Coordinates of C-alpha atoms and ligand atoms in Angstrom, one line a residue:
M1 CA 6.8 28.0 1.6
L2 CA 10.1 26.9 0.2
R3 CA 11.9 27.2 3.5
N4 CA 9.0 25.5 5.3
T5 CA 8.8 22.4 3.2
A6 CA 12.6 22.1 3.1
A7 CA 12.7 22.3 6.9
I8 CA 10.1 19.6 7.2
A9 CA 12.0 17.4 4.7
Q10 CA 15.3 17.9 6.7
K11 CA 13.6 17.1 10.0
N12 CA 12.0 14.0 8.5
T13 CA 15.3 12.8 6.9
T14 CA 16.9 13.0 10.3
L15 CA 14.1 11.1 11.9
L16 CA 14.3 8.5 9.2
K17 CA 18.0 8.1 9.7
I18 CA 17.2 7.4 13.4
L19 CA 14.4 5.0 12.6
G20 CA 16.3 3.5 9.6
S21 CA 13.1 2.8 7.7
T22 CA 11.0 4.1 5.0
R23 CA 8.9 0.9 5.0
S24 CA 6.7 2.4 7.6
I25 CA 6.9 6.1 8.2
S26 CA 6.0 7.8 11.4
N27 CA 5.6 11.3 9.9
Q28 CA 2.4 11.4 7.9
P29 CA 1.3 13.6 5.1
T30 CA -1.4 16.0 6.1
I31 CA -3.8 14.6 3.5
G32 CA -5.7 11.6 4.9
R33 CA -4.4 12.1 8.4
F34 CA -6.1 9.9 11.0
T35 CA -8.6 11.6 13.2
G36 CA -10.0 8.6 15.1
K37 CA -10.4 8.5 18.9
T38 CA -10.0 5.8 21.5
N39 CA -13.0 4.6 23.5
S40 CA -13.3 5.2 27.3
S41 CA -11.0 2.3 28.1
G42 CA -8.2 3.8 25.9
T43 CA -8.5 1.4 23.0
Y44 CA -9.2 1.9 19.3
T45 CA -11.8 -0.3 17.6
V46 CA -10.4 -1.5 14.2
P47 CA -12.5 -3.5 11.7
F48 CA -10.5 -6.5 10.5
I49 CA -11.4 -8.1 7.1
E50 CA -9.6 -11.4 7.3
G51 CA -10.2 -12.2 3.6
D52 CA -9.9 -15.4 1.6
G53 CA -7.3 -18.1 1.0
V54 CA -4.4 -17.6 3.3
G55 CA -6.2 -14.6 4.8
P56 CA -7.5 -16.2 8.1
E57 CA -4.0 -17.8 8.8
I58 CA -2.0 -14.5 8.3
S59 CA -4.8 -12.6 10.2
K60 CA -4.4 -14.9 13.2
S61 CA -0.7 -14.2 13.2
V62 CA -1.4 -10.4 13.3
K63 CA -3.9 -10.8 16.1
D64 CA -1.6 -13.0 18.2
I65 CA 1.3 -10.6 17.8
F66 CA -0.8 -7.5 18.6
S67 CA -2.2 -9.2 21.7
A68 CA 1.3 -10.2 22.9
A69 CA 2.5 -6.7 22.3
N70 CA -0.4 -5.2 24.2
V71 CA -1.4 -2.9 21.3
P72 CA -4.4 -0.8 22.4
I73 CA -6.6 -2.1 19.5
Q74 CA -9.8 -4.1 19.8
W75 CA -10.4 -6.0 16.5
Q76 CA -13.9 -5.9 15.1
P77 CA -14.6 -8.8 12.7
C78 CA -15.8 -7.3 9.4
D79 CA -17.6 -9.2 6.7
V80 CA -17.4 -7.6 3.3
G81 CA -18.9 -10.6 1.4
P82 CA -20.4 -8.9 -1.7
I83 CA -24.0 -8.1 -2.2
F84 CA -25.6 -7.0 -5.4
V85 CA -27.8 -4.0 -5.6
N86 CA -29.3 -3.0 -9.0
G87 CA -26.7 -5.2 -10.7
L88 CA -23.8 -3.5 -8.9
T89 CA -21.4 -5.1 -6.5
T90 CA -21.6 -3.5 -3.1
I91 CA -20.4 -4.4 0.4
P92 CA -22.8 -4.9 3.3
E93 CA -24.0 -1.8 5.1
P94 CA -22.8 -2.9 8.6
A95 CA -19.2 -3.2 7.2
V96 CA -19.5 0.3 5.6
K97 CA -20.8 1.7 8.9
A98 CA -18.1 0.1 11.0
I99 CA -15.2 1.3 8.8
K100 CA -16.7 4.8 8.5
E101 CA -16.9 5.0 12.3
S102 CA -13.4 3.6 12.9
L103 CA -11.8 5.6 10.0
V104 CA -9.3 2.8 9.6
A105 CA -9.3 -1.0 8.8
L106 CA -6.9 -3.9 8.3
K107 CA -7.6 -6.2 5.4
G108 CA -6.5 -9.6 4.3
P109 CA -6.5 -10.7 0.6
L110 CA -9.9 -10.9 -1.1
A111 CA -10.2 -13.3 -4.1
T112 CA -12.2 -12.1 -7.1
P113 CA -14.0 -14.9 -8.8
V114 CA -12.9 -14.9 -12.5
G115 CA -15.6 -14.6 -15.1
K116 CA -18.5 -14.4 -12.6
G117 CA -19.5 -10.9 -13.9
H118 CA -19.0 -8.9 -10.7
R119 CA -16.6 -6.2 -10.0
S120 CA -13.5 -6.9 -7.9
L121 CA -14.3 -6.5 -4.2
N122 CA -10.9 -4.8 -3.7
L123 CA -12.0 -2.2 -6.2
T124 CA -15.5 -1.9 -4.6
L125 CA -13.8 -1.1 -1.3
R126 CA -11.6 1.5 -2.8
K127 CA -14.5 3.1 -4.6
T128 CA -16.8 2.9 -1.5
F129 CA -14.4 4.8 0.7
D130 CA -12.7 6.8 -2.1
L131 CA -9.3 5.4 -1.2
F132 CA -7.5 7.4 -3.9
A133 CA -3.9 6.6 -3.2
N134 CA -2.3 3.2 -2.7
V135 CA 1.2 3.5 -1.1
R136 CA 3.5 0.5 -1.7
P137 CA 7.0 0.6 -0.2
A138 CA 9.3 -2.2 -1.2
K139 CA 12.5 -2.5 0.9
S140 CA 15.2 -5.0 1.3
V141 CA 15.2 -6.9 4.5
P142 CA 18.4 -6.7 6.6
N143 CA 20.4 -9.9 6.7
Y144 CA 18.2 -11.6 4.1
K145 CA 19.9 -12.0 0.8
S146 CA 17.8 -11.7 -2.4
T147 CA 19.0 -11.1 -6.0
Y148 CA 19.2 -7.3 -5.4
E149 CA 20.6 -5.5 -2.4
N150 CA 19.7 -2.2 -0.8
V151 CA 16.4 -1.9 -2.6
D152 CA 14.3 0.9 -1.1
L153 CA 11.4 1.8 -3.5
V154 CA 8.2 3.7 -2.8
L155 CA 5.5 3.6 -5.4
I156 CA 2.1 5.4 -5.1
R157 CA -0.6 4.0 -7.3
E158 CA -3.8 5.8 -8.4
N159 CA -6.4 3.5 -6.9
T160 CA -9.9 4.3 -8.1
E161 CA -10.0 4.6 -11.9
G162 CA -7.8 4.2 -14.9
E163 CA -7.9 0.7 -16.4
Y164 CA -9.8 -0.5 -13.3
S165 CA -12.9 1.7 -14.0
G166 CA -14.8 -1.4 -14.9
I167 CA -16.3 0.2 -18.0
E168 CA -16.4 -2.4 -20.7
H169 CA -18.8 -3.3 -23.5
I170 CA -19.1 -5.4 -26.5
V171 CA -19.2 -3.2 -29.6
T172 CA -20.0 -6.1 -31.9
P173 CA -19.5 -9.8 -31.4
G174 CA -15.7 -10.4 -31.3
V175 CA -15.0 -6.7 -30.6
V176 CA -14.9 -5.3 -27.0
Q177 CA -14.0 -1.9 -25.7
S178 CA -12.5 -1.3 -22.2
I179 CA -12.3 2.3 -21.1
K180 CA -9.4 3.7 -19.2
L181 CA -10.9 6.6 -17.3
I182 CA -8.6 9.4 -16.1
T183 CA -10.2 12.4 -14.3
R184 CA -8.6 15.6 -13.1
E185 CA -10.2 15.1 -9.7
A186 CA -8.7 11.6 -8.9
S187 CA -5.4 12.4 -10.6
E188 CA -5.0 15.6 -8.6
K189 CA -5.8 13.8 -5.3
V190 CA -3.2 11.1 -5.8
I191 CA -0.5 13.4 -7.2
R192 CA -0.9 15.9 -4.4
Y193 CA -0.7 13.1 -1.9
A194 CA 2.5 11.8 -3.6
Y195 CA 4.1 15.3 -3.3
E196 CA 3.2 15.4 0.4
Y197 CA 4.4 11.9 1.0
A198 CA 7.8 12.7 -0.6
I199 CA 8.1 15.6 1.8
A200 CA 7.1 13.5 4.7
V201 CA 9.7 10.8 4.0
G202 CA 12.4 13.3 3.0
R203 CA 12.8 12.1 -0.6
P204 CA 13.5 15.1 -2.9
R205 CA 12.3 13.6 -6.2
L206 CA 8.8 12.8 -7.4
I207 CA 8.7 10.7 -10.6
V208 CA 5.5 10.5 -12.6
V209 CA 5.5 7.2 -14.5
H210 CA 3.3 7.4 -17.6
K211 CA 2.8 6.4 -21.3
S212 CA 1.6 9.7 -22.6
T213 CA 3.4 9.0 -25.9
I214 CA 0.6 6.6 -26.6
Q215 CA -2.2 7.6 -24.2
R216 CA -1.9 11.2 -25.1
L217 CA -5.0 12.5 -23.5
G218 CA -5.4 10.2 -20.5
D219 CA -1.8 9.9 -19.3
G220 CA -1.2 13.4 -20.8
L221 CA -3.7 14.8 -18.3
F222 CA -2.0 12.9 -15.4
V223 CA 1.4 14.4 -16.3
Q224 CA -0.1 17.9 -16.9
I225 CA -1.6 17.9 -13.4
A226 CA 1.7 16.9 -11.8
N227 CA 3.4 19.8 -13.7
E228 CA 0.6 22.2 -12.6
L229 CA 1.0 21.2 -8.9
Q230 CA 4.8 21.4 -8.9
S231 CA 4.9 25.2 -8.0
E232 CA 3.1 24.3 -4.7
Y233 CA 5.9 21.9 -3.7
P234 CA 9.1 23.7 -4.7
S235 CA 11.3 21.5 -2.4
I236 CA 10.4 18.5 -4.6
K237 CA 12.0 18.0 -8.0
L238 CA 9.4 16.7 -10.5
E239 CA 10.5 14.2 -13.1
T240 CA 8.5 12.3 -15.7
Q241 CA 9.4 8.9 -17.0
I242 CA 8.0 6.7 -19.7
L243 CA 6.9 3.4 -18.2
D244 CA 9.2 1.2 -20.3
N245 CA 12.2 3.3 -19.3
T246 CA 11.2 2.9 -15.6
V247 CA 11.0 -0.8 -15.9
L248 CA 14.4 -1.0 -17.6
N249 CA 16.0 1.3 -15.1
V250 CA 14.5 -0.3 -12.0
V251 CA 15.7 -3.8 -12.9
S252 CA 19.1 -2.5 -14.0
N253 CA 19.7 -0.5 -10.9
P254 CA 16.9 -0.1 -8.3
T255 CA 19.1 2.3 -6.2
L256 CA 18.5 5.0 -8.9
Y257 CA 15.1 5.4 -7.1
K258 CA 16.4 5.5 -3.5
D259 CA 15.7 9.2 -3.1
A260 CA 12.5 9.2 -5.1
V261 CA 8.8 8.6 -4.8
S262 CA 7.1 7.3 -7.9
V263 CA 3.4 8.0 -8.8
C264 CA 1.4 6.5 -11.6
P265 CA -2.0 5.6 -13.0
N266 CA -3.7 2.4 -11.7
L267 CA -2.6 -0.5 -13.9
Y268 CA 1.1 0.6 -14.2
G269 CA 1.2 0.9 -10.4
D270 CA -0.2 -2.6 -10.0
I271 CA 2.4 -4.1 -12.2
L272 CA 5.3 -2.0 -11.2
S273 CA 4.7 -2.6 -7.5
D274 CA 4.8 -6.4 -7.9
L275 CA 8.1 -5.9 -9.8
N276 CA 9.4 -3.8 -6.9
S277 CA 8.4 -6.5 -4.5
G278 CA 10.3 -9.0 -6.5
L279 CA 13.4 -6.8 -6.6
S280 CA 13.3 -6.1 -2.9
A281 CA 12.6 -9.6 -1.6
G282 CA 11.8 -12.1 -4.4
S283 CA 8.5 -12.7 -2.7
L284 CA 5.1 -11.0 -2.5
G285 CA 4.9 -12.2 1.1
L286 CA 6.9 -9.2 2.3
T287 CA 5.2 -6.1 0.7
P288 CA 2.7 -4.0 2.7
S289 CA 0.5 -1.3 1.4
A290 CA -1.8 1.5 2.5
N291 CA -5.0 2.6 0.8
I292 CA -5.4 6.3 1.7
G293 CA -8.6 8.3 1.5
D294 CA -9.5 11.7 2.9
K295 CA -11.2 10.2 5.9
V296 CA -10.9 6.5 5.8
S297 CA -7.7 4.4 5.2
I298 CA -7.4 0.7 4.7
F299 CA -4.2 -1.2 5.1
E300 CA -3.5 -4.5 3.3
A301 CA -0.8 -6.9 2.0
V302 CA 0.0 -6.4 -1.7
H303 CA -0.3 -10.2 -2.4
G304 CA -3.5 -12.0 -3.3
S305 CA -5.2 -14.9 -1.5
A306 CA -2.5 -17.4 -2.5
P307 CA -5.0 -20.3 -3.1
D308 CA -2.1 -22.7 -3.9
I309 CA -0.9 -22.7 -0.2
A310 CA -4.1 -21.8 1.6
G311 CA -4.9 -23.8 4.8
Q312 CA -1.4 -25.4 4.9
N313 CA 0.2 -23.2 7.6
K314 CA 2.8 -22.1 4.9
A315 CA 1.9 -18.5 4.3
N316 CA 4.3 -15.7 5.2
P317 CA 2.3 -13.2 7.4
T318 CA 5.0 -10.5 7.0
A319 CA 3.2 -8.4 4.4
L320 CA 0.0 -8.2 6.5
L321 CA 2.1 -7.6 9.6
L322 CA 4.0 -4.7 7.9
S323 CA 0.7 -3.4 6.6
S324 CA -0.5 -3.4 10.2
V325 CA 2.7 -1.5 11.2
M326 CA 1.9 1.1 8.5
M327 CA -1.6 1.3 10.1
L328 CA -0.1 1.8 13.6
N329 CA 2.1 4.7 12.4
H330 CA -0.9 6.2 10.6
M331 CA -2.8 6.1 13.9
G332 CA 0.0 7.7 15.8
L333 CA 1.0 4.5 17.7
E334 CA 4.6 4.7 16.6
E335 CA 6.2 2.9 19.5
H336 CA 4.0 -0.2 19.0
A337 CA 4.7 0.1 15.3
S338 CA 8.5 0.1 15.6
R339 CA 8.5 -2.7 18.2
I340 CA 6.5 -5.0 16.0
E341 CA 8.4 -4.0 12.8
N342 CA 11.8 -4.7 14.5
A343 CA 10.6 -8.1 15.9
V344 CA 9.4 -9.1 12.4
L345 CA 12.6 -8.0 10.6
S346 CA 14.8 -9.6 13.2
T347 CA 12.9 -12.9 13.0
I348 CA 13.5 -12.9 9.2
A349 CA 17.2 -11.9 9.8
S350 CA 17.7 -14.8 12.3
G351 CA 18.1 -17.4 9.5
P352 CA 16.3 -20.0 7.4
E353 CA 14.7 -21.9 10.3
S354 CA 12.7 -18.9 11.2
R355 CA 11.7 -17.9 7.6
T356 CA 8.7 -19.2 5.8
G357 CA 9.0 -21.3 2.6
D358 CA 8.6 -18.4 0.2
L359 CA 11.9 -17.0 1.6
G360 CA 13.6 -20.4 1.4
G361 CA 13.1 -21.2 5.0
S362 CA 11.4 -24.0 6.9
A363 CA 9.2 -22.1 9.3
T364 CA 5.4 -22.4 9.3
T365 CA 3.1 -19.5 9.7
S366 CA 2.6 -20.3 13.3
S367 CA 6.2 -21.0 14.2
F368 CA 7.2 -17.7 12.5
T369 CA 4.5 -16.0 14.6
E370 CA 5.9 -17.5 17.8
C371 CA 9.4 -16.4 16.9
V372 CA 8.2 -12.8 16.4
I373 CA 6.4 -12.9 19.7
K374 CA 9.6 -14.0 21.5
K375 CA 11.5 -11.1 19.9
L376 CA 9.0 -8.4 20.9
Ligands
ATP401 P1 -5.4 -13.8 -6.3 O1 -6.2 -14.2 -7.4 O2 -6.1 -13.7 -5.0 O3 -4.6 -12.5 -6.6 P2 -3.0 -15.3 -7.1 O4 -2.6 -16.7 -6.8 O5 -3.2 -14.9 -8.5 O6 -4.3 -15.0 -6.1 P3 -1.2 -14.3 -5.2 O7 -2.1 -14.8 -4.2 O8 -0.6 -13.0 -5.0 O9 -1.9 -14.3 -6.6 O10 0.0 -15.4 -5.3 C1 1.0 -15.3 -6.2 C2 2.1 -16.3 -5.7 O11 2.8 -15.8 -4.6 C3 1.6 -17.7 -5.3 O12 2.5 -18.7 -5.7 C4 1.5 -17.6 -3.8 O13 1.6 -18.8 -3.2 C5 2.6 -16.7 -3.5 N1 2.3 -15.9 -2.3 C6 1.4 -14.9 -2.2 N2 1.3 -14.4 -0.9 C7 2.1 -15.2 -0.2 C8 2.4 -15.2 1.2 N3 1.8 -14.4 2.1 N4 3.3 -16.2 1.6 C9 3.8 -17.0 0.8 N5 3.6 -17.0 -0.5 C10 2.7 -16.1 -1.0

């Protein structure tokens, strides 16, 4: 076993040196591996949830670039507008059916109305398809200078429970209780995936970020499971870090995490990954993510619907584009993935006139898209 995992890690490290990227990996963990098939004309059908706010604008960019790059994907419009069954938020059956058939989907940002009493649609999707791991790579972009250089962070966030379980009640007026749920089943799934991911990308350290000093039982169980699984992944060195130490370390010197994959409960992952995005690029507009389940996986930008710039042709489509690149790698379409990734990165590297406003540039969503198409 030891020799086997070490050999895979070595092979993957070599591959990554060639590809020069851990933003999108072409070697995939065995858990959650894509098993979808093309139709008789050789194309995959992929549901596309365009989302709210800037969603339609950045989705158009992805569709235009995929079409110019002749990617063998036929998009299927997918409406996940919430419906309510027995007081619970659910997504329409045709959307569930389409995603279950395709085993993969691309998703723009969905806004959650504040104070309307229904569960976040993002969470509903994650629960519906049991998307237990949320992979969030944050990597500096070549030739684009932000506050920190050479940032290359990978964070895997538990995606279905923890502080996002949606279990809250009023104990007595003025006193509410929110329950953070940690189960062995969900923790084991995400931690096992994180071990496998570390092997796949050739990173020898797995760091469990936690706060078990305070949340002794909940985070304690999370850490305990990581320790229990360690013997199955002897090529990976397991470390545990208290959340506040991680925050301090990562802003002091992000390169300390260059050879590591971090894994953590849901809320810590949400916050830490935005921090990582800020360190790598100073904008949320660059960070992709993958929601991995045993069968279905859904790829989406980390950012929200950006209502402040919606409909103004200002949004940076890079995060959704790089999420689509992660999706292509997941589907085994590596050549298309690297072609699009290279075109996107070289567009950003070309200078301020081809960058969108969030990166200090003057490009619009559509002029950025045209530039990427020219570089394909
Ligand atoms: P939501 O409630 O949907 O999460 P939000 O406004 O709270 O929306 P984000 O949508 O993530 O959170 O936006 C945070 C900030 O980042 C905003 O100033 C927004 O304009 C900016 N931003 C987010 N996505 C992009 C993007 N793709 N391009 C440019 N700026 C973006």
